[in-house]
Coordinates of C-alpha atoms in Angstrom, one line a residue:
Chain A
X14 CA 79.8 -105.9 -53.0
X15 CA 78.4 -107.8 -50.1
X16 CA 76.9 -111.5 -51.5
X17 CA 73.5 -110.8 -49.7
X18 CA 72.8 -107.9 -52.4
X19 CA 74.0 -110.1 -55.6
X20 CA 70.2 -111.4 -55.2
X21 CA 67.9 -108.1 -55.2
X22 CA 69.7 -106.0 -57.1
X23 CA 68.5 -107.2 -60.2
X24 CA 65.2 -106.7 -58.6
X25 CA 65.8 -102.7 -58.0
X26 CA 67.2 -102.7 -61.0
X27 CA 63.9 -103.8 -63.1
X28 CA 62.3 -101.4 -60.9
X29 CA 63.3 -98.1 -61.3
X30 CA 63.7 -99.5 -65.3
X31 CA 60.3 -99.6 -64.9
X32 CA 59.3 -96.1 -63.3
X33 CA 61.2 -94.4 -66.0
X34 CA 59.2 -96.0 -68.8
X35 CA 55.9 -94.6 -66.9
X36 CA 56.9 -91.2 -65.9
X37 CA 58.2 -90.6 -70.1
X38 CA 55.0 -91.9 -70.9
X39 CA 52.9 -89.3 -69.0
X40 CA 55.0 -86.8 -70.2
X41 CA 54.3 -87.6 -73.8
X42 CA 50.4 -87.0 -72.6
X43 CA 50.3 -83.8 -71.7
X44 CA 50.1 -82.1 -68.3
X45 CA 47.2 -80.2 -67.1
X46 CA 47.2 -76.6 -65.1
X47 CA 44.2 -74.8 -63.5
X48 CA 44.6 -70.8 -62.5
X49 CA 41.9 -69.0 -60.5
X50 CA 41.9 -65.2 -59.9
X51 CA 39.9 -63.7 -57.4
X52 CA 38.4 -60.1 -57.9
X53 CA 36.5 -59.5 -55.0
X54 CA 34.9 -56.0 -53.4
X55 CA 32.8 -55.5 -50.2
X56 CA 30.6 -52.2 -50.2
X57 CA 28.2 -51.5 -47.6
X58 CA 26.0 -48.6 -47.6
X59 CA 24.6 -47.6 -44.3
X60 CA 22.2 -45.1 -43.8
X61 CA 20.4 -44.6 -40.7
X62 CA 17.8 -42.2 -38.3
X63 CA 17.1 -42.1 -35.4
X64 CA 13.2 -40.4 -34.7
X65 CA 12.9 -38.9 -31.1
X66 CA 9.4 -38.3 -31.1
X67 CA 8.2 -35.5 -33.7
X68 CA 9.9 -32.8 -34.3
X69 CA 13.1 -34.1 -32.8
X70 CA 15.4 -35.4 -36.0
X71 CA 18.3 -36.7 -35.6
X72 CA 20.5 -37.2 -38.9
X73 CA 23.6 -38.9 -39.1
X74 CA 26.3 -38.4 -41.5
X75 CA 29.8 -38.7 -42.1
X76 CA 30.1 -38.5 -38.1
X77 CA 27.2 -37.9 -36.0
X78 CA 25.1 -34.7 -36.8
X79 CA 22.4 -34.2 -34.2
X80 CA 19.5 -31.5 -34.8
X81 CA 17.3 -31.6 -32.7
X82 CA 14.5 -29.2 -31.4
X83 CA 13.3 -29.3 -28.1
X84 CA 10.7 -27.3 -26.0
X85 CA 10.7 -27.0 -22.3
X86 CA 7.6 -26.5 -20.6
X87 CA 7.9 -25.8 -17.2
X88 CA 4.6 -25.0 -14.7
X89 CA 6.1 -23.1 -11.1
X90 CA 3.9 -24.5 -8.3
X91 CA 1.2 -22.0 -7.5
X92 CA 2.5 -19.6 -5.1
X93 CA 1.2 -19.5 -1.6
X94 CA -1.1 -16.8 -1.1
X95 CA 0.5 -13.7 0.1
X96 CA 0.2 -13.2 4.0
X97 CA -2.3 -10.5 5.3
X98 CA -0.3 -7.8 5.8
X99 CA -1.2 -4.5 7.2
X100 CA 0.4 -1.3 7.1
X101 CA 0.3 1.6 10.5
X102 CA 1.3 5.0 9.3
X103 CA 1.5 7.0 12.7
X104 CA 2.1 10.4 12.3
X105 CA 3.0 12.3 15.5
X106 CA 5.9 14.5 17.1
X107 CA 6.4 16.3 19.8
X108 CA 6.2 20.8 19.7
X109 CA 8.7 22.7 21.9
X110 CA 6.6 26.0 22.2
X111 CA 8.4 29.3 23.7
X112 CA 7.5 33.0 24.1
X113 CA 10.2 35.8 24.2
X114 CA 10.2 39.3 25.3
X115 CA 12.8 41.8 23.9
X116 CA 14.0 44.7 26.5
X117 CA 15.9 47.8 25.8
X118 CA 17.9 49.3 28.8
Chain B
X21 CA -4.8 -2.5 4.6
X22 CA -3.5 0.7 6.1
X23 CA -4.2 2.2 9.8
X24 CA -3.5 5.5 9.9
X25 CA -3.1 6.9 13.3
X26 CA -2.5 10.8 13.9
X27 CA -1.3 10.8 17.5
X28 CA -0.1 13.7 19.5
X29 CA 1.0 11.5 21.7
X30 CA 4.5 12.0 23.3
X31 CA 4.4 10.7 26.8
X32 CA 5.4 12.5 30.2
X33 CA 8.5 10.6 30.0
X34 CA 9.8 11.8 26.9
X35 CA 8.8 15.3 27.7
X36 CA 10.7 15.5 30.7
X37 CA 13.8 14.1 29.4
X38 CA 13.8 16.5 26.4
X39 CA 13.3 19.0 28.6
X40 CA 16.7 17.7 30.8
X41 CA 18.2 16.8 27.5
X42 CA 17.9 20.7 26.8
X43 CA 18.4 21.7 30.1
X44 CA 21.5 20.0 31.0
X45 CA 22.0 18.1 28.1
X46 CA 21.4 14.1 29.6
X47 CA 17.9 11.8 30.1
X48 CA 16.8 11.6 26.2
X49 CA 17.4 7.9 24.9
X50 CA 17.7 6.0 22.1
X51 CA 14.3 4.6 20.3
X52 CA 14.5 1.2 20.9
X53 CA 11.3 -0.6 20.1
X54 CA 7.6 -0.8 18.7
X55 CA 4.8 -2.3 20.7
X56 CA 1.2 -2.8 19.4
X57 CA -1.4 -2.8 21.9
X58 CA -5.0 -4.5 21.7
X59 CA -8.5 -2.6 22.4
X60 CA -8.3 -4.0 25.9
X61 CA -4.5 -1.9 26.6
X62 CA -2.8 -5.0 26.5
X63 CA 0.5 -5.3 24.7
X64 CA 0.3 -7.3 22.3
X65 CA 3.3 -8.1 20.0
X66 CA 6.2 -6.1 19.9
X67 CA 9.9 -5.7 18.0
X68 CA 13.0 -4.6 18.9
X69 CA 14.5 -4.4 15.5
X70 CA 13.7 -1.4 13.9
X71 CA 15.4 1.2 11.6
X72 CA 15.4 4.7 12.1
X73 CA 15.6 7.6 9.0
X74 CA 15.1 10.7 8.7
X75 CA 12.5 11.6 5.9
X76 CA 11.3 14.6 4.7
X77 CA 11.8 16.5 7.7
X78 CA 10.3 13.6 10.2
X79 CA 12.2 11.2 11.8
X80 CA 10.9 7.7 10.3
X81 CA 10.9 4.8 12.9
X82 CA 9.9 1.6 10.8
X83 CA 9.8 -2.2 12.5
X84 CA 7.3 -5.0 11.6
X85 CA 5.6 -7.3 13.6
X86 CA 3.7 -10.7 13.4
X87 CA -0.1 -10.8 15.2
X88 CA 0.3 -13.8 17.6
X89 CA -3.6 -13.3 18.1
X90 CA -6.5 -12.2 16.9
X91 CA -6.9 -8.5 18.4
X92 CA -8.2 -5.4 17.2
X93 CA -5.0 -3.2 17.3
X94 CA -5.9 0.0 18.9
X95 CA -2.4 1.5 20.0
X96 CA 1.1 1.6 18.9
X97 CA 4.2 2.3 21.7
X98 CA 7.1 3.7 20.9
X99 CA 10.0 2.1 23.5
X100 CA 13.3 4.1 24.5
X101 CA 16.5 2.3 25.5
X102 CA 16.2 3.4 28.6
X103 CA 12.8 1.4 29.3
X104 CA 10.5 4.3 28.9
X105 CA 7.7 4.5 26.6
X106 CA 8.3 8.1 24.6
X107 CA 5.0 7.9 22.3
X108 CA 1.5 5.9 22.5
X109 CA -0.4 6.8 19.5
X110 CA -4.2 6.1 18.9
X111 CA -6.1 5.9 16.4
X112 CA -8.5 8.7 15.9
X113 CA -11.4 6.1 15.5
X114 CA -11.9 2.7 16.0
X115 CA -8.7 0.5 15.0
X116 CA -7.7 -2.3 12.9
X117 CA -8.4 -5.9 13.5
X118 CA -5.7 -8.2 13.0
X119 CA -5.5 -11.8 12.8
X120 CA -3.0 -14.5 13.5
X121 CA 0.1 -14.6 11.7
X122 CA -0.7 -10.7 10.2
X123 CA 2.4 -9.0 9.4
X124 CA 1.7 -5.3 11.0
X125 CA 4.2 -2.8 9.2
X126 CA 4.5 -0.1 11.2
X127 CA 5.5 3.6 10.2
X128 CA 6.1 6.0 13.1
X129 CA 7.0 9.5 11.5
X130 CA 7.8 11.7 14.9
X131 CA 7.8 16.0 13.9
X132 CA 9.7 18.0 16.3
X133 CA 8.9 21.4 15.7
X134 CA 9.5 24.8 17.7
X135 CA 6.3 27.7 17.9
X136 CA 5.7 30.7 19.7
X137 CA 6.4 34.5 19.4
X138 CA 8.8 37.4 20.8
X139 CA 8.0 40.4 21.2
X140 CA 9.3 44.4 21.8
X141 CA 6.7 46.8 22.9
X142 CA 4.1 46.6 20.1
X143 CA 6.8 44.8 17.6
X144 CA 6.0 41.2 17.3
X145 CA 7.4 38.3 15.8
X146 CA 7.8 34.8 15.9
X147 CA 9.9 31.5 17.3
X148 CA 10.6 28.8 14.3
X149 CA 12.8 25.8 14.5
X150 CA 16.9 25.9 12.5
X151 CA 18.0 22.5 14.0
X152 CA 16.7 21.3 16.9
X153 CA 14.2 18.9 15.6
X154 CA 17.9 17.2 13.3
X155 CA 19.3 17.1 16.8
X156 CA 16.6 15.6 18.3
X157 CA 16.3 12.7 15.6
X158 CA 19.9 12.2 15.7
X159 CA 19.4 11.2 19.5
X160 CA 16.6 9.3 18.9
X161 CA 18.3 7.9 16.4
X162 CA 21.4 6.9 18.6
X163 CA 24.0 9.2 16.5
X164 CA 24.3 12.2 18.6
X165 CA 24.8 12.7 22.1
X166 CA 22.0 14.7 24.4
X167 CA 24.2 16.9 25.6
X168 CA 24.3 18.5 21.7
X169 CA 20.7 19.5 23.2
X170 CA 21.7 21.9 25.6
X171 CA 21.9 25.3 24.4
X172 CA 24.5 27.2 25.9
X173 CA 24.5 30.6 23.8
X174 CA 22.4 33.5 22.6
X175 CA 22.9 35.2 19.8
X176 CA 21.9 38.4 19.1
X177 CA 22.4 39.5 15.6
X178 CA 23.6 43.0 15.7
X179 CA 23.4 45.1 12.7
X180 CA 25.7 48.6 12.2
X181 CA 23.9 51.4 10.6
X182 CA 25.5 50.3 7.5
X183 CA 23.6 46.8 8.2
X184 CA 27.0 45.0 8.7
X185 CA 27.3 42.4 11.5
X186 CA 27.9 43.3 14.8
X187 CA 26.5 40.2 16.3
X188 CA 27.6 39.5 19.9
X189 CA 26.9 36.0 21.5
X190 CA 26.4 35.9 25.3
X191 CA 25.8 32.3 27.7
X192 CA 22.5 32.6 28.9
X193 CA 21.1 32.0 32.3
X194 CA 18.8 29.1 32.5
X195 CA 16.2 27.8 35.1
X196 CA 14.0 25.0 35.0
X197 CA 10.4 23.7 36.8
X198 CA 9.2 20.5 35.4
X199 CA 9.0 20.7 31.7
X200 CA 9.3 24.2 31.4
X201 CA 12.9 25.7 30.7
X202 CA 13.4 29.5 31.6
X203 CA 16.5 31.4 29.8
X204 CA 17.4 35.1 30.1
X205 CA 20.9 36.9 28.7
X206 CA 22.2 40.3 28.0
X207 CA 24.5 41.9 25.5
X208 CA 25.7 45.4 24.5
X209 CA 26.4 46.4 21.6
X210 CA 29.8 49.1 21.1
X211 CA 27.9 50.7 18.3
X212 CA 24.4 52.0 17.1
X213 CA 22.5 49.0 16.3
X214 CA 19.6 47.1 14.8
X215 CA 18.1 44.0 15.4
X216 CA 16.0 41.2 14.2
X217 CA 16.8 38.0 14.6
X218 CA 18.2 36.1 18.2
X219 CA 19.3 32.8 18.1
X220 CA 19.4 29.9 20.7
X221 CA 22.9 28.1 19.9
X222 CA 24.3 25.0 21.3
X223 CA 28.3 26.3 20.1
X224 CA 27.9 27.5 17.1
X225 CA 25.1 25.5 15.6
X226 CA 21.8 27.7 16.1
X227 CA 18.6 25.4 17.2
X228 CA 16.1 27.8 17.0
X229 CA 15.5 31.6 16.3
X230 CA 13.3 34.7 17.6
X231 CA 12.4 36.4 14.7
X232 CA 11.2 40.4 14.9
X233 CA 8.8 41.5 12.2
X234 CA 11.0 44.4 12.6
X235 CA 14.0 46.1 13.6
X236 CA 14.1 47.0 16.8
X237 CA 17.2 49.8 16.8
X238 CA 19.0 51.7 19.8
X239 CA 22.5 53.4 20.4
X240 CA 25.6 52.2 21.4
X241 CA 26.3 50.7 24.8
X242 CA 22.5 50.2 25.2
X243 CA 21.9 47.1 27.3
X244 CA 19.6 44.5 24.9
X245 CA 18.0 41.7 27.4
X246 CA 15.8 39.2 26.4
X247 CA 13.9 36.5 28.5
X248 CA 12.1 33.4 27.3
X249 CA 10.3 30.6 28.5
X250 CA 9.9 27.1 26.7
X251 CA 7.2 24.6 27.1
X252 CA 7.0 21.5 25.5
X253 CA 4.2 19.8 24.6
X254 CA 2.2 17.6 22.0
X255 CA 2.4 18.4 18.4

């Protein structure tokens, strides 16, 4: 052993002589523990509509259901009024007018 | 609105080339067009796409036209291909005013009929069309040719005493002055006959018959003539 530790190794010594005294000590106390447990549960409960103007409905469930009742209403621009039309009938021909004569020789 | 008009109107033109159609079997055109015609004789507004159909034994010619004018419409013309006008029909009275941007339907209904009589001594009878008037429309309507016009047969329909056909056809001999046609022909007959009915043929299609009220009869190898003459004329 080296002279230069002959003078601190009493002092390490005393020391960890020391830390064993404190830490059997404690033990003789008695140590203390604390256990948490979580039980935890997140519902959420949505419910929702949707109004498109009465009576439109429109119910969502599991998925999207859509009822919904709609009417159409559609006005045809007035029709133009009909052209003046006239109907000719002509009724007229032509006659192809012979005379015979029958002879016997 | 309707107009009525009851023409007898078939032009000068048309007559004569009916009359060359049956003559010699050429003139008679197509009908081609409808013209209206205004209180002053003016044409008026006219079309050149017309249908043609035969209906109930009148040939229909139908076309449409739009009044570019106010005008009381007092005549409709009836337009061959060949430029001619074949009808102008009138109304009986008056006419129909029309204004601008009128549609004017217009139904042309042409008859062709055959008249007139034969006769033997104090046995008389009558002419009546078979199908001549078809044969005109189908010219006029542009799916037969004139020359199926021109009759080139008599037939003289010969009856045996037992009343069994002996019917001889002969070519007639034709002349013609203006509009009137002039046939004659002669047949006779190898056994003792009857007779009633002659036919004018064009091949073997009769166009009109001469109808007896009653037999006319004679003996075998007797010479049967007959002559004819045919106007034509209005309806």
């Amino acid at each position: 052993m080296s002279d230069k530790y002959k003078d601190v190794f009493p002092l390490i010594a005393g020391a960890l002589a020391g830390l064993f005294i404190y830490l059997s000590r404690k033990k003789a106390l008695g140590a203390q523990e604390l256990n948490v447990t979580v039980n935890e549960s997140v519902s959420i409960m949505t419910e929702s509509s949707l109004v498109i103007g009465a009576p439109s409905d429109v119910v969502i469930n599991d998925g999207i259901n859509v009822l919904t009742d709609a009417n159409l209403s559609v006005t045809a621009p007035s029709p133009p009024p009909p052209p003046s039309e006239i109907n000719v009938i002509i009724n007229d021909g032509a006659n192809i007018s012979t005379s015979a004569s029958l002879s016997v020789a | 609105m309707d107009i009525v008009l009851y023409a007898n109107s078939p032009t000068s033109d048309f007559l004569s080339d009916l009359a060359n159609a049956l003559f010699a079997g050429s003139g008679l055109a197509t009908a081609y067009g409808l013209i209206t015609v205004d209180s002053n004789g003016s044409d008026r507004d006219s079309t050149f796409t017309i249908s043609t159909t035969k209906v109930a034994g009148k040939l229909l010619v139908y076309g449409s036209v739009t009044a570019s004018t106010n005008y009381t419409l007092s005549q409709v013309k009836l337009l061959a291909s060949n430029g001619k006008t074949y009808f102008v029909a009138s109304p009986s009275s008056g006419g129909g005013s029309v204004s601008t941007g009128t549609k004017i339907n217009i139904y042309f209904y042409i008859t062709v009929t055959v008249s007139g009589s034969i006769s033997y001594g104090s046995i008389g009878g009558s002419a009546y069309p078979v199908n001549i008037a078809d044969y005109v429309y189908d010219v006029l309507m542009g799916v037969r040719s004139p020359s199926d016009l021109a009759f080139d047969g008599i037939f003289f329909d010969f009856r045996d005493v037992n009343n069994t056909p002996i019917g001889v056809t002969v070519t007639p001999s034709k002349t013609k002055s203006g509009n009137t046609i002039n046939l004659s022909a002669s047949a006779i007959p190898n056994a003792n006959w009857s007779l009633r009915n002659i036919g004018v043929l064009k091949g073997q299609t009769v166009l009109w018959m001469y109808s007896l009220n009653q037999a006319v009869t004679g003996s075998a190898g007797s010479t049967v003539s007959i002559s004819a003459s045919i106007n034509l004329g209005a309806l």
